[in-house]
Structure formats: C-alpha cells, structure tokens
CSV table of C-alpha atoms in Angstrom, one decimal:
chain,number,residue,atom,x,y,z
A,1,MET,CA,177.5,115.1,75.1
A,2,CYS,CA,176.6,110.7,74.9
A,3,GLY,CA,176.9,108.7,78.0
A,4,ARG,CA,174.2,106.1,77.6
A,5,THR,CA,173.4,103.3,74.8
A,6,SER,CA,172.3,100.4,73.7
A,7,CYS,CA,173.4,97.5,71.4
A,8,HIS,CA,171.6,94.6,72.1
A,9,LEU,CA,171.3,93.1,68.7
A,10,PRO,CA,172.7,89.3,69.2
A,11,ARG,CA,176.3,88.9,68.1
A,12,ASP,CA,174.8,87.0,64.5
A,13,VAL,CA,172.4,89.7,63.9
A,14,LEU,CA,174.9,92.4,65.0
A,15,THR,CA,177.5,90.9,62.1
A,16,ARG,CA,174.9,91.1,59.1
A,17,ALA,CA,174.0,94.5,60.2
A,18,CYS,CA,177.6,95.3,59.8
A,19,ALA,CA,178.3,94.2,55.8
A,20,TYR,CA,180.4,96.0,53.7
A,21,HIS,CA,182.0,96.3,50.6
A,22,ASP,CA,185.7,95.5,50.4
A,23,ARG,CA,188.3,97.6,47.7
A,24,GLN,CA,187.5,95.3,45.0
A,25,GLY,CA,183.3,95.9,45.8
A,26,GLN,CA,182.9,92.7,47.0
A,27,GLN,CA,180.1,92.8,50.2
A,28,ARG,CA,181.4,91.2,53.0
A,29,LEU,CA,181.0,90.3,56.4
A,30,PRO,CA,183.3,91.6,59.4
A,31,GLU,CA,185.8,89.0,61.3
A,32,TRP,CA,185.1,89.0,65.4
A,33,ARG,CA,188.0,89.3,67.7
A,34,ASP,CA,187.4,88.2,71.1
A,35,PRO,CA,183.5,87.6,70.3
A,36,GLU,CA,183.2,86.4,73.6
A,37,LYS,CA,183.4,90.4,75.6
A,38,TYR,CA,180.9,90.9,73.9
A,39,TYR,CA,177.2,91.3,75.5
A,40,PRO,CA,174.3,92.6,74.7
A,41,SER,CA,172.8,95.0,76.5
A,42,TYR,CA,170.0,98.1,75.8
A,43,ASN,CA,171.7,99.9,79.2
A,44,LYS,CA,175.1,100.5,77.9
A,45,SER,CA,177.4,103.0,80.8
A,46,PRO,CA,181.0,104.3,80.5
A,47,GLN,CA,183.2,101.7,81.7
A,48,SER,CA,181.3,98.9,80.0
A,49,SER,CA,182.8,97.2,77.0
A,50,SER,CA,181.2,98.3,73.8
A,51,PRO,CA,181.9,96.3,70.1
A,52,VAL,CA,183.6,99.1,67.4
A,53,LEU,CA,184.8,98.9,63.9
A,54,LEU,CA,188.3,99.1,63.5
A,55,SER,CA,191.3,98.6,60.5
A,56,ARG,CA,192.4,95.0,60.0
A,57,LEU,CA,195.7,97.1,59.8
A,58,HIS,CA,195.1,97.5,62.9
A,59,LEU,CA,195.3,94.0,64.0
A,60,GLU,CA,198.1,92.3,61.2
A,61,LYS,CA,200.7,94.0,59.2
A,62,GLY,CA,200.3,94.3,55.6
A,63,ALA,CA,196.4,93.6,55.7
A,64,ASP,CA,194.0,95.5,53.5
A,65,SER,CA,193.0,99.3,55.7
A,66,SER,CA,189.6,98.6,53.6
A,67,GLU,CA,188.9,95.5,55.3
A,68,ARG,CA,187.0,95.3,59.0
A,69,VAL,CA,187.0,93.6,61.9
A,70,ILE,CA,184.4,93.9,64.6
A,71,ALA,CA,186.0,93.9,68.6
A,72,PRO,CA,185.2,94.4,71.8
A,73,MET,CA,186.2,97.4,73.8
A,74,ARG,CA,186.3,99.3,76.8
A,75,TRP,CA,183.9,102.5,76.9
A,76,GLY,CA,185.8,105.9,78.2
A,77,LEU,CA,189.9,106.2,76.7
A,78,VAL,CA,192.5,104.9,78.8
A,79,PRO,CA,195.6,107.1,76.8
A,80,CYS,CA,198.7,104.7,75.8
A,81,TRP,CA,200.6,107.1,77.5
A,82,PHE,CA,199.2,106.4,81.4
A,83,LYS,CA,202.0,104.7,83.9
A,84,GLU,CA,199.8,103.2,87.0
A,85,ALA,CA,198.5,99.7,87.4
A,86,ASP,CA,195.1,101.2,89.0
A,87,LEU,CA,192.8,102.7,86.5
A,88,SER,CA,190.6,104.3,89.2
A,89,LYS,CA,193.4,106.6,89.8
A,90,MET,CA,193.3,108.1,86.6
A,91,PRO,CA,192.1,112.1,86.8
A,92,PHE,CA,189.9,112.5,84.1
A,93,ASN,CA,187.3,111.2,82.7
A,94,ILE,CA,187.7,110.7,78.5
A,95,THR,CA,184.2,108.8,77.4
A,96,ASN,CA,183.8,111.7,74.9
A,97,CYS,CA,186.4,113.9,72.8
A,98,ARG,CA,184.6,117.4,71.7
A,99,SER,CA,186.0,117.4,67.5
A,100,ASP,CA,187.2,121.1,68.4
A,101,THR,CA,190.0,120.2,70.8
A,102,ILE,CA,190.8,116.7,68.5
A,103,LEU,CA,194.1,118.1,68.2
A,104,GLU,CA,195.1,120.1,70.9
A,105,LYS,CA,195.0,117.6,73.7
A,106,GLN,CA,197.4,114.7,73.6
A,107,SER,CA,195.0,112.1,74.8
A,108,PHE,CA,193.0,112.2,71.0
A,109,LYS,CA,196.4,114.0,69.3
A,110,VAL,CA,198.5,110.9,69.8
A,111,PRO,CA,195.8,108.2,68.6
A,112,LEU,CA,194.6,110.4,65.9
A,113,GLY,CA,198.4,111.0,64.7
A,114,LYS,CA,198.5,106.4,64.3
A,115,GLY,CA,195.2,106.4,62.7
A,116,ARG,CA,193.6,104.9,65.9
A,117,ARG,CA,190.5,105.7,64.7
A,118,CYS,CA,187.6,104.1,65.1
A,119,VAL,CA,183.5,103.4,64.2
A,120,VAL,CA,180.9,102.4,67.2
A,121,LEU,CA,178.0,100.7,67.0
A,122,ALA,CA,174.7,100.9,68.7
A,123,ASP,CA,170.9,100.8,67.8
A,124,GLY,CA,171.3,104.4,69.2
A,125,PHE,CA,172.1,106.4,72.2
A,126,TYR,CA,169.9,108.2,75.2
A,127,GLU,CA,169.7,111.8,76.3
A,128,TRP,CA,168.5,113.1,78.9
A,129,GLN,CA,166.1,117.0,78.3
A,130,ARG,CA,165.7,118.8,81.9
A,131,SER,CA,162.3,120.4,82.3
A,132,GLN,CA,162.7,124.6,83.7
A,133,VAL,CA,160.2,124.0,85.5
A,134,THR,CA,160.5,120.6,87.5
A,135,SER,CA,163.8,118.9,88.3
A,136,GLN,CA,162.8,116.0,87.1
A,137,SER,CA,164.5,114.7,83.2
A,138,GLN,CA,162.9,112.8,80.3
A,139,PRO,CA,164.9,110.4,78.9
A,140,TYR,CA,165.0,110.1,75.0
A,141,PHE,CA,165.6,107.2,72.6
A,142,ILE,CA,168.2,108.6,69.3
A,143,TYR,CA,168.7,107.0,66.5
A,144,PHE,CA,169.2,106.7,62.5
A,145,PRO,CA,165.7,107.1,60.8
A,146,GLN,CA,164.6,103.7,60.0
A,147,VAL,CA,163.4,102.0,56.3
A,148,LYS,CA,160.4,100.2,55.9
A,149,THR,CA,160.6,96.4,55.1
A,150,GLU,CA,158.2,93.9,54.1
A,151,LYS,CA,159.9,92.0,57.8
A,152,ALA,CA,158.9,95.5,59.8
A,153,GLU,CA,155.3,96.4,57.9
A,154,ASP,CA,154.4,99.5,59.3
A,155,ALA,CA,157.0,99.2,62.1
A,156,THR,CA,159.1,102.4,61.0
A,157,GLY,CA,156.5,104.2,59.8
A,158,ALA,CA,153.6,105.0,62.4
A,159,VAL,CA,154.1,103.2,65.4
A,160,ASP,CA,150.8,102.6,66.7
A,161,SER,CA,151.4,99.0,69.2
A,162,ALA,CA,154.3,97.0,71.3
A,163,GLU,CA,154.3,95.0,68.5
A,164,THR,CA,155.0,96.4,65.1
A,165,TRP,CA,156.9,98.6,67.2
A,166,GLY,CA,158.2,95.3,68.2
A,167,LYS,CA,159.1,93.9,64.5
A,168,ALA,CA,161.0,97.2,63.5
A,169,TRP,CA,164.4,95.8,64.8
A,170,ASP,CA,164.3,92.5,62.4
A,171,ASN,CA,166.5,95.1,60.1
A,172,TRP,CA,167.6,97.7,62.6
A,173,ARG,CA,170.1,100.5,60.5
A,174,LEU,CA,173.1,101.0,63.3
A,175,LEU,CA,173.6,104.0,64.4
A,176,THR,CA,177.7,104.1,63.5
A,177,MET,CA,179.3,107.3,65.7
A,178,ALA,CA,183.2,108.2,65.2
A,179,GLY,CA,185.5,107.4,67.9
A,180,ILE,CA,188.8,107.0,68.1
A,181,PHE,CA,190.7,104.0,70.4
A,182,ASP,CA,193.7,103.6,72.2
A,183,CYS,CA,195.8,100.2,73.8
A,184,TRP,CA,196.7,100.5,77.1
A,185,GLU,CA,199.2,97.5,78.1
A,186,PRO,CA,199.6,97.5,81.8
A,187,PRO,CA,203.0,98.8,83.4
A,188,GLU,CA,203.2,95.0,85.5
A,189,GLY,CA,202.3,93.3,82.2
A,190,GLY,CA,199.4,91.6,80.9
A,191,ASP,CA,196.8,91.7,78.4
A,192,PRO,CA,196.6,95.0,76.6
A,193,LEU,CA,193.3,96.7,76.6
A,194,TYR,CA,192.0,98.2,74.2
A,195,SER,CA,189.3,101.3,74.9
A,196,TYR,CA,187.3,104.1,72.9
A,197,THR,CA,185.9,107.6,73.2
A,198,ILE,CA,183.4,109.1,71.3
A,199,ILE,CA,183.6,112.2,69.4
A,200,THR,CA,180.8,115.2,70.0
A,201,VAL,CA,179.9,118.1,67.7
A,202,ASP,CA,177.0,120.8,68.4
A,203,SER,CA,173.8,119.1,68.4
A,204,CYS,CA,171.7,119.6,64.4
A,205,LYS,CA,168.7,121.6,65.1
A,206,SER,CA,166.1,119.1,66.2
A,207,LEU,CA,168.3,117.9,69.4
A,208,THR,CA,169.5,121.3,70.7
A,209,ASP,CA,166.3,121.9,72.8
A,210,ILE,CA,167.3,118.0,74.7
A,211,HIS,CA,170.7,118.6,74.5
A,212,PRO,CA,173.5,121.2,73.1
A,213,ARG,CA,175.9,118.1,71.9
A,214,MET,CA,175.2,114.6,70.1
A,215,PRO,CA,177.9,112.3,68.4
A,216,ALA,CA,179.4,112.4,65.6
A,217,ILE,CA,177.9,110.7,63.7
A,218,LEU,CA,178.6,108.8,60.0
A,219,ASP,CA,175.9,108.5,57.9
A,220,GLY,CA,176.3,106.2,55.4
A,221,GLU,CA,178.9,103.5,53.9
A,222,GLU,CA,180.7,106.4,51.7
A,223,ALA,CA,181.7,108.0,55.1
A,224,VAL,CA,182.0,104.3,57.2
A,225,SER,CA,184.7,104.0,54.9
A,226,LYS,CA,186.7,107.0,55.0
A,227,TRP,CA,187.2,107.0,58.2
A,228,LEU,CA,188.0,103.6,59.1
A,229,ASP,CA,190.1,104.0,55.9
A,230,PHE,CA,193.6,105.2,57.4
A,231,GLY,CA,196.4,103.4,55.2
A,232,GLU,CA,194.7,105.6,52.3
A,233,VAL,CA,192.3,108.6,53.7
A,234,SER,CA,194.3,111.0,56.0
A,235,THR,CA,193.8,112.1,58.9
A,236,GLN,CA,192.5,116.1,57.9
A,237,GLU,CA,190.7,114.2,55.5
A,238,ALA,CA,188.9,112.2,57.5
A,239,LEU,CA,188.2,115.5,60.1
A,240,LYS,CA,186.3,116.4,57.2
A,241,LEU,CA,183.4,113.7,57.8
A,242,ILE,CA,183.6,115.3,61.7
A,243,HIS,CA,180.0,117.9,62.3
A,244,PRO,CA,176.6,117.4,63.0
A,245,THR,CA,173.7,115.7,61.2
A,246,ASP,CA,170.0,115.9,60.9
A,247,ASN,CA,169.5,112.7,59.6
A,248,ILE,CA,168.3,111.9,62.8
A,249,THR,CA,164.6,110.9,64.6
A,250,PHE,CA,164.2,110.1,68.3
A,251,HIS,CA,161.7,109.4,70.8
A,252,PRO,CA,161.2,110.0,74.5
A,253,VAL,CA,161.2,106.4,76.4
A,254,SER,CA,160.6,105.4,80.1
A,255,SER,CA,163.2,106.5,83.2
A,256,VAL,CA,163.5,103.3,83.9
A,257,VAL,CA,166.3,103.8,81.6
A,258,ASN,CA,167.8,106.0,84.3
A,259,ASN,CA,169.3,103.4,86.3
A,260,SER,CA,172.1,101.7,84.4
A,261,ARG,CA,171.5,98.1,86.0
A,262,ASN,CA,168.1,98.0,84.0
A,263,ASP,CA,168.7,95.8,81.1
A,264,THR,CA,165.0,95.5,79.3
A,265,PRO,CA,162.8,96.7,76.0
A,266,GLU,CA,161.4,98.6,78.2
A,267,CYS,CA,164.6,101.1,77.5
A,268,VAL,CA,163.9,102.3,73.9
A,269,THR,CA,160.2,101.4,73.4
A,270,PRO,CA,158.4,104.5,72.8
A,271,LEU,CA,157.0,105.9,76.5
A,272,SER,CA,153.3,105.6,74.6
A,273,LEU,CA,153.5,102.2,74.4
A,274,VAL,CA,154.6,101.1,77.0
A,275,VAL,CA,151.8,99.6,79.2
A,276,ARG,CA,151.9,100.3,82.8
A,277,LYS,CA,151.4,97.1,85.0
A,278,GLU,CA,150.3,97.5,88.8
A,279,PRO,CA,152.6,95.6,91.5
A,280,LYS,CA,151.0,92.7,92.3
A,281,ALA,CA,150.3,92.4,95.5
A,282,SER,CA,152.3,89.6,97.8
A,283,GLY,CA,150.3,87.2,100.0
A,284,SER,CA,150.5,88.9,103.2
A,285,SER,CA,149.2,91.5,101.3
A,286,GLN,CA,146.5,90.2,99.9
A,287,MET,CA,145.3,88.7,103.6
A,288,MET,CA,145.7,92.1,105.2
A,289,MET,CA,143.4,93.5,102.4
A,290,GLN,CA,140.7,90.5,102.9
A,291,TRP,CA,140.7,91.3,106.6
A,292,LEU,CA,140.5,94.9,106.2
A,293,ALA,CA,137.3,94.7,104.2
A,294,THR,CA,135.5,92.1,106.3
A,295,LYS,CA,137.0,92.9,109.4
A,296,SER,CA,136.9,97.1,109.4
A,297,PRO,CA,135.0,99.1,112.3
A,298,LYS,CA,132.4,100.1,111.2
A,299,LYS,CA,131.9,96.4,109.5
A,300,GLU,CA,132.6,95.0,112.4
A,301,GLU,CA,129.8,92.1,114.4
A,302,PRO,CA,129.6,92.3,117.9
A,303,ARG,CA,132.5,90.9,120.0
A,304,SER,CA,131.2,87.7,121.9
A,305,PRO,CA,131.6,87.8,125.4
A,306,GLN,CA,134.6,85.3,126.2
A,307,LYS,CA,136.9,87.3,123.5
A,308,ASP,CA,139.6,88.9,125.1
A,309,GLN,CA,140.0,92.9,123.4
A,310,SER,CA,143.4,92.0,123.7
A,311,ASP,CA,143.2,90.0,121.0
A,312,VAL,CA,141.1,92.1,118.4
A,313,PRO,CA,143.5,94.4,116.7
A,314,GLN,CA,142.0,98.9,117.4
A,315,TRP,CA,142.1,102.0,116.0
A,316,THR,CA,141.9,104.7,118.1
A,317,SER,CA,139.0,106.1,116.4
A,318,GLN,CA,136.7,103.6,117.8
A,319,PHE,CA,137.8,104.5,121.0
A,320,LEU,CA,137.0,107.7,120.0
A,321,GLN,CA,133.6,107.1,118.8
A,322,ARG,CA,132.4,104.4,121.2
A,323,SER,CA,130.1,104.9,123.6
A,324,PRO,CA,130.3,103.1,127.1
A,325,PRO,CA,129.7,99.6,127.2
A,326,PRO,CA,126.1,98.1,127.8
A,327,ALA,CA,127.3,96.3,131.2
A,328,LYS,CA,129.2,98.9,133.2
A,329,ARG,CA,125.5,101.0,132.9
A,330,ALA,CA,124.7,98.3,135.7
A,331,ALA,CA,128.0,99.3,138.0
A,332,PRO,CA,126.1,102.0,140.3
A,333,GLY,CA,122.9,99.2,140.6
A,334,LEU,CA,125.7,96.7,142.0
A,335,LEU,CA,127.2,99.7,144.6
A,336,ASP,CA,124.0,100.3,145.9
A,337,ARG,CA,122.9,96.8,147.2
A,338,TRP,CA,126.0,95.8,148.9
A,339,LEU,CA,126.2,100.0,150.7
A,340,LYS,CA,123.0,98.5,151.8
A,341,ARG,CA,124.4,95.1,152.3
A,342,ASP,CA,127.3,96.7,154.5
A,343,LYS,CA,124.4,98.4,156.8
A,344,GLU,CA,122.5,95.5,157.6
A,345,GLU,CA,125.4,92.9,159.4
A,346,PRO,CA,127.2,92.9,161.8
A,347,ALA,CA,129.8,94.9,162.9
A,348,ALA,CA,132.0,91.6,163.0
A,349,LYS,CA,132.2,90.9,159.6
A,350,ARG,CA,132.6,94.3,158.3
A,351,PRO,CA,135.8,94.8,155.9
A,352,HIS,CA,138.3,96.8,159.0
A,353,CYS,CA,139.9,100.1,157.3
A,354,GLN,CA,142.2,102.3,159.0
C-alpha cells in the first residue's frame, strides 16, 4: 500500500522536473490548472492535495491527448456516482487501488473505462517496517535511484553528510506512480472535485521485507506517455505497464514522519545523518538546575538562626539523616533550673494546677 508521500519541490522546480516530449518530438513543460491549490510538503497524507499529471484532452475538447497538464487533486478517490453531499459519509477509503481488482470494482472500472488515468508525482513515498520483536515500526523513504550531476556532486552516491544530501534535490528525479482519477460533482451544486487513487502491486524483491505492497511505478518517459495518452493507448494495453519495478532505492528515516503534521526536511533525511539536538532548557528550568547545583542538601551551608525554616525547601532524606540540633541539647538544664526555682519560691507564687 501507499499511505504517505513527499512532494516538497516549489512549483517552478516541479514543472521543470516534468518536462516531456510531445508527439512532434518537441520538449515541452506541462501547464498548471489551479496552481494555487498546490502546497509543497515533505509529509503528504490521504485527503491532502497532491500534484498529478493528466492528458490535456480530459480538460479541453479537441486537445492533443499527448499534451500534459499538472493539476492538484485530492488524495482518496471520490467516485462520480457518490450521492451524498457530505464526503465523510463515504463508507470506504479509496486511497489505494489493487491492480488485481482494478477491473472488478465499480469505483475503478468506471473511471478507467473513461480513460481517466493519471500519474501521481512525488519525491518518494514512505513505508513502515514492523518489528517482529517490538511493537515499534521503522519508517523508510523510498524513491528512484538518482543520477549524479555536477550540481548534486557526490550527494547521490555515498551520502556522508546532511549538506551533500541536501544538494541532491537540485536535480531530483520525481517518482511517477500510476493512478486513476475521477470527477465528482456535489449534488447540491458547486465546483467539481477531482480526486485520485494510487494503483498498488506486489512489492519487488528488495522491498518485500519492508512491506508486501508497493505503488505501481511508471519507470521512464515511454511508460508515462503510454499511461497518460488514453486517446492512443487502450486500457488493456496501458494495464500491461502495471507491475512491480526493481529500479528503486530506500533508506531509513526518523520517526518524526510518523506524525503527518510534521513537515520538515528531517522526514526524508537518512536516519544516520539526522543530528539529534538536546532540548534547550527554559528559563525556569535553568534557574532550578542552578539552584539545585548550589543549594543541594550536601552543599547547603548552616542556616542563620533568624531564617524561618518554613521558607527553605526540604527533602525527606534531610529529616531522616539529620542529627538533633544543638539548641535542643540544653533543654534538660533549663528544666532542672526551673524545678529548683519552683521549690524555693513561696507557695503563693507557684502556678495553680488542677
């Protein structure tokens, strides 16, 4: 399955990463639809908006089906036949679509029959490997192997620092995943909603230890073109592109990605390069640590007799280990003198007790 992706590139960089050749062999850049709906993120989850490639013919009648458009769409397919106005009432989650049931279920069969094939764009996707010993899971970031460039230097080879890893993003090859989209119109009127699902297949050999399923990845320009060009490539022919690929690489990442609200570069940075920072103590914490260092029981100076004991913090161990204060040792002498005086004074001056 695929339940979390990263697509953090700025819009202009993402556009250049999607350069393609049209039917005449000329290099082109895809145009954007609703570009203001694209929000870069290192940690995209279902129901968020992600950029997808689709044929221009889906949006413009008479357009060349080989021409491409980038459009942000909701992750999680909403079928065109869904009748409720409230999307939360959908009884099922269509984040992924299994390749072995794609022609059986109406949610997939209907849009596929209309040629609604798309390519979901991402830096890569995340998957969690469950530990057989503990209940914890190790997250991995999975992506295309990257080609060395002058800009990236050695960042895509032996990554030995966070700095060189960051340089790899200058010419990052986007992951291209096969998907199906649909257009749902609210029954009470309003703007149509475009949404998509990612097709999944059995994992390739290198990923089986992490998870048994993986996205159907379209590896190369030819595969992407055939999947998108529904005007020239039939559904049956396009489905031959849906299979596992071994052209994939991965590395463990920090568990910070577990929370979808965390959107930082640490989500994709190799775990070995993540610098652990000790949390900085607050002002009150620093004062307390300084007080403990100078006023701990072992270092405490004798208290002034005028000091009120209730004003000084105490520990239970102090009461257990402390000897009786010297002042109390004189108490028996005072009592003897008082009794002696009591015997010498006249009876009239003695305290009256009943």
